[in-house]
mmCIF file of N, CA and C in Angstrom:
data_model
loop_
_atom_site.group_PDB
_atom_site.id
_atom_site.type_symbol
_atom_site.label_atom_id
_atom_site.label_comp_id
_atom_site.label_asym_id
_atom_site.label_seq_id
_atom_site.Cartn_x
_atom_site.Cartn_y
_atom_site.Cartn_z
ATOM 1 N N MET U 1 -63.680 28.781 7.570
ATOM 2 C CA MET U 1 -62.411 28.119 7.608
ATOM 3 C C MET U 1 -61.861 27.931 6.205
ATOM 4 N N GLU U 2 -60.550 28.001 6.112
ATOM 5 C CA GLU U 2 -59.907 27.760 4.824
ATOM 6 C C GLU U 2 -59.571 26.299 4.689
ATOM 7 N N GLU U 3 -59.711 25.804 3.453
ATOM 8 C CA GLU U 3 -59.308 24.436 3.196
ATOM 9 C C GLU U 3 -57.848 24.413 2.802
ATOM 10 N N SER U 4 -57.197 23.397 3.197
ATOM 11 C CA SER U 4 -55.788 23.251 2.846
ATOM 12 C C SER U 4 -55.673 22.867 1.379
ATOM 13 N N SER U 5 -54.846 23.564 0.649
ATOM 14 C CA SER U 5 -54.679 23.260 -0.764
ATOM 15 C C SER U 5 -53.643 22.169 -0.984
ATOM 16 N N SER U 6 -52.949 21.773 0.068
ATOM 17 C CA SER U 6 -51.885 20.777 -0.092
ATOM 18 C C SER U 6 -52.369 19.346 0.120
ATOM 19 N N GLY U 7 -53.654 19.136 0.357
ATOM 20 C CA GLY U 7 -54.170 17.788 0.522
ATOM 21 C C GLY U 7 -54.206 17.365 1.971
ATOM 22 N N ASN U 8 -54.613 16.114 2.190
ATOM 23 C CA ASN U 8 -54.726 15.635 3.566
ATOM 24 C C ASN U 8 -53.361 15.268 4.129
ATOM 25 N N SER U 9 -53.341 14.933 5.398
ATOM 26 C CA SER U 9 -52.061 14.688 6.073
ATOM 27 C C SER U 9 -51.339 13.460 5.524
ATOM 28 N N ALA U 10 -52.068 12.442 5.083
ATOM 29 C CA ALA U 10 -51.424 11.256 4.514
ATOM 30 C C ALA U 10 -50.713 11.607 3.211
ATOM 31 N N GLU U 11 -51.331 12.445 2.400
ATOM 32 C CA GLU U 11 -50.696 12.875 1.149
ATOM 33 C C GLU U 11 -49.446 13.696 1.438
ATOM 34 N N ARG U 12 -49.509 14.578 2.420
ATOM 35 C CA ARG U 12 -48.338 15.388 2.782
ATOM 36 C C ARG U 12 -47.218 14.506 3.313
ATOM 37 N N ALA U 13 -47.556 13.506 4.129
ATOM 38 C CA ALA U 13 -46.545 12.618 4.680
ATOM 39 C C ALA U 13 -45.841 11.850 3.572
ATOM 40 N N LEU U 14 -46.599 11.406 2.577
ATOM 41 C CA LEU U 14 -46.006 10.667 1.475
ATOM 42 C C LEU U 14 -45.073 11.548 0.659
ATOM 43 N N LYS U 15 -45.399 12.814 0.539
ATOM 44 C CA LYS U 15 -44.536 13.736 -0.190
ATOM 45 C C LYS U 15 -43.257 14.030 0.582
ATOM 46 N N ASP U 16 -43.320 14.010 1.910
ATOM 47 C CA ASP U 16 -42.192 14.382 2.744
ATOM 48 C C ASP U 16 -41.283 13.208 3.087
ATOM 49 N N LYS U 17 -41.795 12.009 3.062
ATOM 50 C CA LYS U 17 -41.030 10.826 3.448
ATOM 51 C C LYS U 17 -40.665 10.010 2.216
ATOM 52 N N PHE U 18 -39.450 9.508 2.200
ATOM 53 C CA PHE U 18 -38.982 8.682 1.098
ATOM 54 C C PHE U 18 -38.478 7.373 1.683
ATOM 55 N N VAL U 19 -39.433 6.493 1.982
ATOM 56 C CA VAL U 19 -39.143 5.234 2.660
ATOM 57 C C VAL U 19 -39.463 4.084 1.704
ATOM 58 N N LEU U 20 -38.477 3.242 1.487
ATOM 59 C CA LEU U 20 -38.579 2.116 0.568
ATOM 60 C C LEU U 20 -38.545 0.831 1.378
ATOM 61 N N GLN U 21 -39.377 -0.129 0.989
ATOM 62 C CA GLN U 21 -39.426 -1.418 1.675
ATOM 63 C C GLN U 21 -39.327 -2.525 0.627
ATOM 64 N N PHE U 22 -38.523 -3.548 0.911
ATOM 65 C CA PHE U 22 -38.472 -4.695 0.015
ATOM 66 C C PHE U 22 -38.117 -5.950 0.793
ATOM 67 N N LEU U 23 -38.451 -7.084 0.190
ATOM 68 C CA LEU U 23 -38.118 -8.379 0.754
ATOM 69 C C LEU U 23 -36.826 -8.822 0.089
ATOM 70 N N ALA U 24 -35.762 -8.895 0.863
ATOM 71 C CA ALA U 24 -34.434 -9.200 0.340
ATOM 72 C C ALA U 24 -34.362 -10.653 -0.143
ATOM 73 N N ALA U 25 -33.321 -10.945 -0.894
ATOM 74 C CA ALA U 25 -33.131 -12.286 -1.433
ATOM 75 C C ALA U 25 -33.036 -13.348 -0.331
ATOM 76 N N ASN U 26 -32.567 -12.951 0.842
ATOM 77 C CA ASN U 26 -32.449 -13.899 1.959
ATOM 78 C C ASN U 26 -33.725 -13.997 2.799
ATOM 79 N N GLY U 27 -34.788 -13.292 2.389
ATOM 80 C CA GLY U 27 -36.064 -13.348 3.091
ATOM 81 C C GLY U 27 -36.252 -12.293 4.158
ATOM 82 N N PHE U 28 -35.252 -11.453 4.384
ATOM 83 C CA PHE U 28 -35.367 -10.390 5.381
ATOM 84 C C PHE U 28 -36.161 -9.217 4.807
ATOM 85 N N GLN U 29 -36.948 -8.600 5.655
ATOM 86 C CA GLN U 29 -37.657 -7.385 5.274
ATOM 87 C C GLN U 29 -36.749 -6.196 5.553
ATOM 88 N N VAL U 30 -36.420 -5.451 4.510
ATOM 89 C CA VAL U 30 -35.495 -4.334 4.608
ATOM 90 C C VAL U 30 -36.252 -3.036 4.353
ATOM 91 N N VAL U 31 -36.017 -2.041 5.205
ATOM 92 C CA VAL U 31 -36.611 -0.720 5.055
ATOM 93 C C VAL U 31 -35.482 0.302 5.006
ATOM 94 N N LEU U 32 -35.507 1.128 3.971
ATOM 95 C CA LEU U 32 -34.494 2.165 3.788
ATOM 96 C C LEU U 32 -35.192 3.509 3.702
ATOM 97 N N GLU U 33 -34.687 4.482 4.438
ATOM 98 C CA GLU U 33 -35.244 5.834 4.384
ATOM 99 C C GLU U 33 -34.226 6.761 3.726
ATOM 100 N N PHE U 34 -34.684 7.489 2.717
ATOM 101 C CA PHE U 34 -33.818 8.371 1.941
ATOM 102 C C PHE U 34 -34.193 9.832 2.166
ATOM 103 N N GLY U 35 -33.297 10.706 1.779
ATOM 104 C CA GLY U 35 -33.528 12.137 1.918
ATOM 105 C C GLY U 35 -34.297 12.749 0.767
ATOM 106 N N ASN U 36 -34.348 12.042 -0.378
ATOM 107 C CA ASN U 36 -35.090 12.584 -1.520
ATOM 108 C C ASN U 36 -35.595 11.453 -2.410
ATOM 109 N N ALA U 37 -36.516 11.797 -3.286
ATOM 110 C CA ALA U 37 -37.163 10.809 -4.142
ATOM 111 C C ALA U 37 -36.203 10.225 -5.169
ATOM 112 N N LEU U 38 -35.271 11.012 -5.656
ATOM 113 C CA LEU U 38 -34.341 10.535 -6.677
ATOM 114 C C LEU U 38 -33.509 9.368 -6.167
ATOM 115 N N GLU U 39 -32.954 9.487 -4.975
ATOM 116 C CA GLU U 39 -32.163 8.399 -4.394
ATOM 117 C C GLU U 39 -33.019 7.155 -4.169
ATOM 118 N N MET U 40 -34.247 7.355 -3.709
ATOM 119 C CA MET U 40 -35.145 6.236 -3.468
ATOM 120 C C MET U 40 -35.456 5.517 -4.783
ATOM 121 N N GLU U 41 -35.748 6.258 -5.836
ATOM 122 C CA GLU U 41 -36.062 5.668 -7.134
ATOM 123 C C GLU U 41 -34.859 4.930 -7.717
ATOM 124 N N GLU U 42 -33.661 5.471 -7.562
ATOM 125 C CA GLU U 42 -32.453 4.798 -8.052
ATOM 126 C C GLU U 42 -32.258 3.458 -7.351
ATOM 127 N N CYS U 43 -32.458 3.446 -6.060
ATOM 128 C CA CYS U 43 -32.352 2.209 -5.290
ATOM 129 C C CYS U 43 -33.446 1.230 -5.725
ATOM 130 N N GLY U 44 -34.647 1.741 -5.938
ATOM 131 C CA GLY U 44 -35.757 0.902 -6.397
ATOM 132 C C GLY U 44 -35.467 0.251 -7.735
ATOM 133 N N LYS U 45 -34.822 0.973 -8.640
ATOM 134 C CA LYS U 45 -34.469 0.404 -9.949
ATOM 135 C C LYS U 45 -33.465 -0.730 -9.805
ATOM 136 N N LYS U 46 -32.510 -0.585 -8.895
ATOM 137 C CA LYS U 46 -31.536 -1.656 -8.655
ATOM 138 C C LYS U 46 -32.228 -2.896 -8.091
ATOM 139 N N ILE U 47 -33.180 -2.674 -7.204
ATOM 140 C CA ILE U 47 -33.928 -3.786 -6.609
ATOM 141 C C ILE U 47 -34.742 -4.503 -7.680
ATOM 142 N N GLU U 48 -35.432 -3.733 -8.521
ATOM 143 C CA GLU U 48 -36.211 -4.324 -9.612
ATOM 144 C C GLU U 48 -35.302 -5.055 -10.600
ATOM 145 N N GLY U 49 -34.125 -4.499 -10.846
ATOM 146 C CA GLY U 49 -33.171 -5.135 -11.745
ATOM 147 C C GLY U 49 -32.715 -6.496 -11.254
ATOM 148 N N ALA U 50 -32.783 -6.701 -9.954
ATOM 149 C CA ALA U 50 -32.420 -7.987 -9.360
ATOM 150 C C ALA U 50 -33.608 -8.944 -9.310
ATOM 151 N N GLY U 51 -34.746 -8.500 -9.854
ATOM 152 C CA GLY U 51 -35.929 -9.357 -9.889
ATOM 153 C C GLY U 51 -36.760 -9.329 -8.624
ATOM 154 N N LEU U 52 -36.541 -8.346 -7.767
ATOM 155 C CA LEU U 52 -37.305 -8.208 -6.529
ATOM 156 C C LEU U 52 -38.274 -7.039 -6.642
ATOM 157 N N ALA U 53 -39.305 -7.056 -5.837
ATOM 158 C CA ALA U 53 -40.287 -5.980 -5.817
ATOM 159 C C ALA U 53 -40.048 -5.091 -4.604
ATOM 160 N N TRP U 54 -40.409 -3.821 -4.739
ATOM 161 C CA TRP U 54 -40.300 -2.891 -3.621
ATOM 162 C C TRP U 54 -41.548 -2.034 -3.588
ATOM 163 N N SER U 55 -41.760 -1.382 -2.456
ATOM 164 C CA SER U 55 -42.886 -0.460 -2.326
ATOM 165 C C SER U 55 -42.453 0.733 -1.487
ATOM 166 N N ARG U 56 -43.195 1.800 -1.649
ATOM 167 C CA ARG U 56 -42.935 3.012 -0.873
ATOM 168 C C ARG U 56 -43.890 3.046 0.305
ATOM 169 N N LEU U 57 -43.341 3.296 1.480
ATOM 170 C CA LEU U 57 -44.160 3.409 2.691
ATOM 171 C C LEU U 57 -44.431 4.879 2.972
ATOM 172 N N PRO U 58 -45.633 5.220 3.407
ATOM 173 C CA PRO U 58 -45.916 6.629 3.735
ATOM 174 C C PRO U 58 -45.080 7.126 4.904
ATOM 175 N N GLU U 59 -44.764 6.225 5.831
ATOM 176 C CA GLU U 59 -43.862 6.568 6.929
ATOM 177 C C GLU U 59 -43.441 5.299 7.643
ATOM 178 N N PHE U 60 -42.385 5.417 8.425
ATOM 179 C CA PHE U 60 -41.870 4.278 9.170
ATOM 180 C C PHE U 60 -41.240 4.796 10.441
ATOM 181 N N ASN U 61 -41.595 4.189 11.555
ATOM 182 C CA ASN U 61 -41.032 4.555 12.843
ATOM 183 C C ASN U 61 -40.251 3.349 13.360
ATOM 184 N N PRO U 62 -38.917 3.425 13.401
ATOM 185 C CA PRO U 62 -38.131 2.255 13.811
ATOM 186 C C PRO U 62 -38.419 1.770 15.227
ATOM 187 N N LYS U 63 -38.997 2.610 16.058
ATOM 188 C CA LYS U 63 -39.319 2.199 17.433
ATOM 189 C C LYS U 63 -40.592 1.361 17.499
ATOM 190 N N PHE U 64 -41.534 1.605 16.577
ATOM 191 C CA PHE U 64 -42.832 0.959 16.673
ATOM 192 C C PHE U 64 -43.175 0.058 15.489
ATOM 193 N N ASP U 65 -42.602 0.293 14.336
ATOM 194 C CA ASP U 65 -42.861 -0.531 13.162
ATOM 195 C C ASP U 65 -41.818 -1.639 13.094
ATOM 196 N N GLN U 66 -42.117 -2.689 12.344
ATOM 197 C CA GLN U 66 -41.222 -3.833 12.308
ATOM 198 C C GLN U 66 -40.543 -3.991 10.956
ATOM 199 N N ALA U 67 -39.273 -4.305 11.017
ATOM 200 C CA ALA U 67 -38.472 -4.676 9.855
ATOM 201 C C ALA U 67 -37.274 -5.458 10.381
ATOM 202 N N ASP U 68 -36.770 -6.358 9.557
ATOM 203 C CA ASP U 68 -35.571 -7.084 9.967
ATOM 204 C C ASP U 68 -34.357 -6.171 9.931
ATOM 205 N N LEU U 69 -34.378 -5.208 9.013
ATOM 206 C CA LEU U 69 -33.291 -4.245 8.917
ATOM 207 C C LEU U 69 -33.866 -2.895 8.516
ATOM 208 N N TYR U 70 -33.560 -1.868 9.302
ATOM 209 C CA TYR U 70 -33.927 -0.495 8.967
ATOM 210 C C TYR U 70 -32.638 0.310 8.888
ATOM 211 N N MET U 71 -32.464 1.030 7.794
ATOM 212 C CA MET U 71 -31.294 1.887 7.630
ATOM 213 C C MET U 71 -31.762 3.273 7.211
ATOM 214 N N ASP U 72 -31.289 4.275 7.914
ATOM 215 C CA ASP U 72 -31.576 5.664 7.580
ATOM 216 C C ASP U 72 -30.476 6.136 6.632
ATOM 217 N N MET U 73 -30.758 6.078 5.353
ATOM 218 C CA MET U 73 -29.756 6.382 4.339
ATOM 219 C C MET U 73 -29.444 7.879 4.244
ATOM 220 N N ARG U 74 -30.101 8.673 5.073
ATOM 221 C CA ARG U 74 -29.753 10.097 5.162
ATOM 222 C C ARG U 74 -28.485 10.275 5.987
ATOM 223 N N SER U 75 -28.114 9.259 6.753
ATOM 224 C CA SER U 75 -26.942 9.285 7.624
ATOM 225 C C SER U 75 -25.709 8.766 6.885
ATOM 226 N N PRO U 76 -24.618 9.511 6.898
ATOM 227 C CA PRO U 76 -23.387 9.025 6.257
ATOM 228 C C PRO U 76 -22.875 7.719 6.870
ATOM 229 N N VAL U 77 -23.088 7.528 8.148
ATOM 230 C CA VAL U 77 -22.655 6.302 8.820
ATOM 231 C C VAL U 77 -23.434 5.103 8.273
ATOM 232 N N CYS U 78 -24.741 5.244 8.150
ATOM 233 C CA CYS U 78 -25.557 4.149 7.608
ATOM 234 C C CYS U 78 -25.194 3.874 6.153
ATOM 235 N N ARG U 79 -24.972 4.921 5.382
ATOM 236 C CA ARG U 79 -24.580 4.748 3.971
ATOM 237 C C ARG U 79 -23.295 3.940 3.866
ATOM 238 N N ALA U 80 -22.349 4.213 4.745
ATOM 239 C CA ALA U 80 -21.061 3.520 4.716
ATOM 240 C C ALA U 80 -21.211 2.051 5.112
ATOM 241 N N GLN U 81 -22.161 1.752 5.969
ATOM 242 C CA GLN U 81 -22.323 0.388 6.475
ATOM 243 C C GLN U 81 -23.212 -0.489 5.608
ATOM 244 N N PHE U 82 -24.053 0.111 4.771
ATOM 245 C CA PHE U 82 -25.037 -0.655 4.003
ATOM 246 C C PHE U 82 -24.596 -0.802 2.554
ATOM 247 N N ASP U 83 -24.608 -2.047 2.069
ATOM 248 C CA ASP U 83 -24.327 -2.329 0.668
ATOM 249 C C ASP U 83 -25.531 -3.061 0.094
ATOM 250 N N LEU U 84 -26.265 -2.410 -0.776
ATOM 251 C CA LEU U 84 -27.486 -2.981 -1.355
ATOM 252 C C LEU U 84 -27.205 -4.308 -2.051
ATOM 253 N N GLU U 85 -26.062 -4.426 -2.677
ATOM 254 C CA GLU U 85 -25.712 -5.651 -3.401
ATOM 255 C C GLU U 85 -25.722 -6.876 -2.483
ATOM 256 N N ASP U 86 -25.433 -6.688 -1.207
ATOM 257 C CA ASP U 86 -25.454 -7.801 -0.262
ATOM 258 C C ASP U 86 -26.871 -8.316 -0.013
ATOM 259 N N TRP U 87 -27.873 -7.505 -0.283
ATOM 260 C CA TRP U 87 -29.254 -7.851 0.027
ATOM 261 C C TRP U 87 -30.080 -8.261 -1.183
ATOM 262 N N ILE U 88 -29.577 -7.950 -2.382
ATOM 263 C CA ILE U 88 -30.338 -8.312 -3.574
ATOM 264 C C ILE U 88 -29.663 -9.468 -4.284
#
């Protein structure tokens, strides 16, 4: 058998998913899913700039995982409805 050179499935999932989680200023747990790492990192810098901490999740399923607010930032509709400044 050949070994996979790309690592285990958890490592692959982390490379493929760009999910950010933070505790908002109002105490709500917010989860944002992005299409690429650059957008996620930019959002993370804004969160850190507001004095809050964030973490990257390997994956998030809105049907089974819990968050007070989940926004799929890959969607133009979600992007239009979500303002990070309201949460930090």
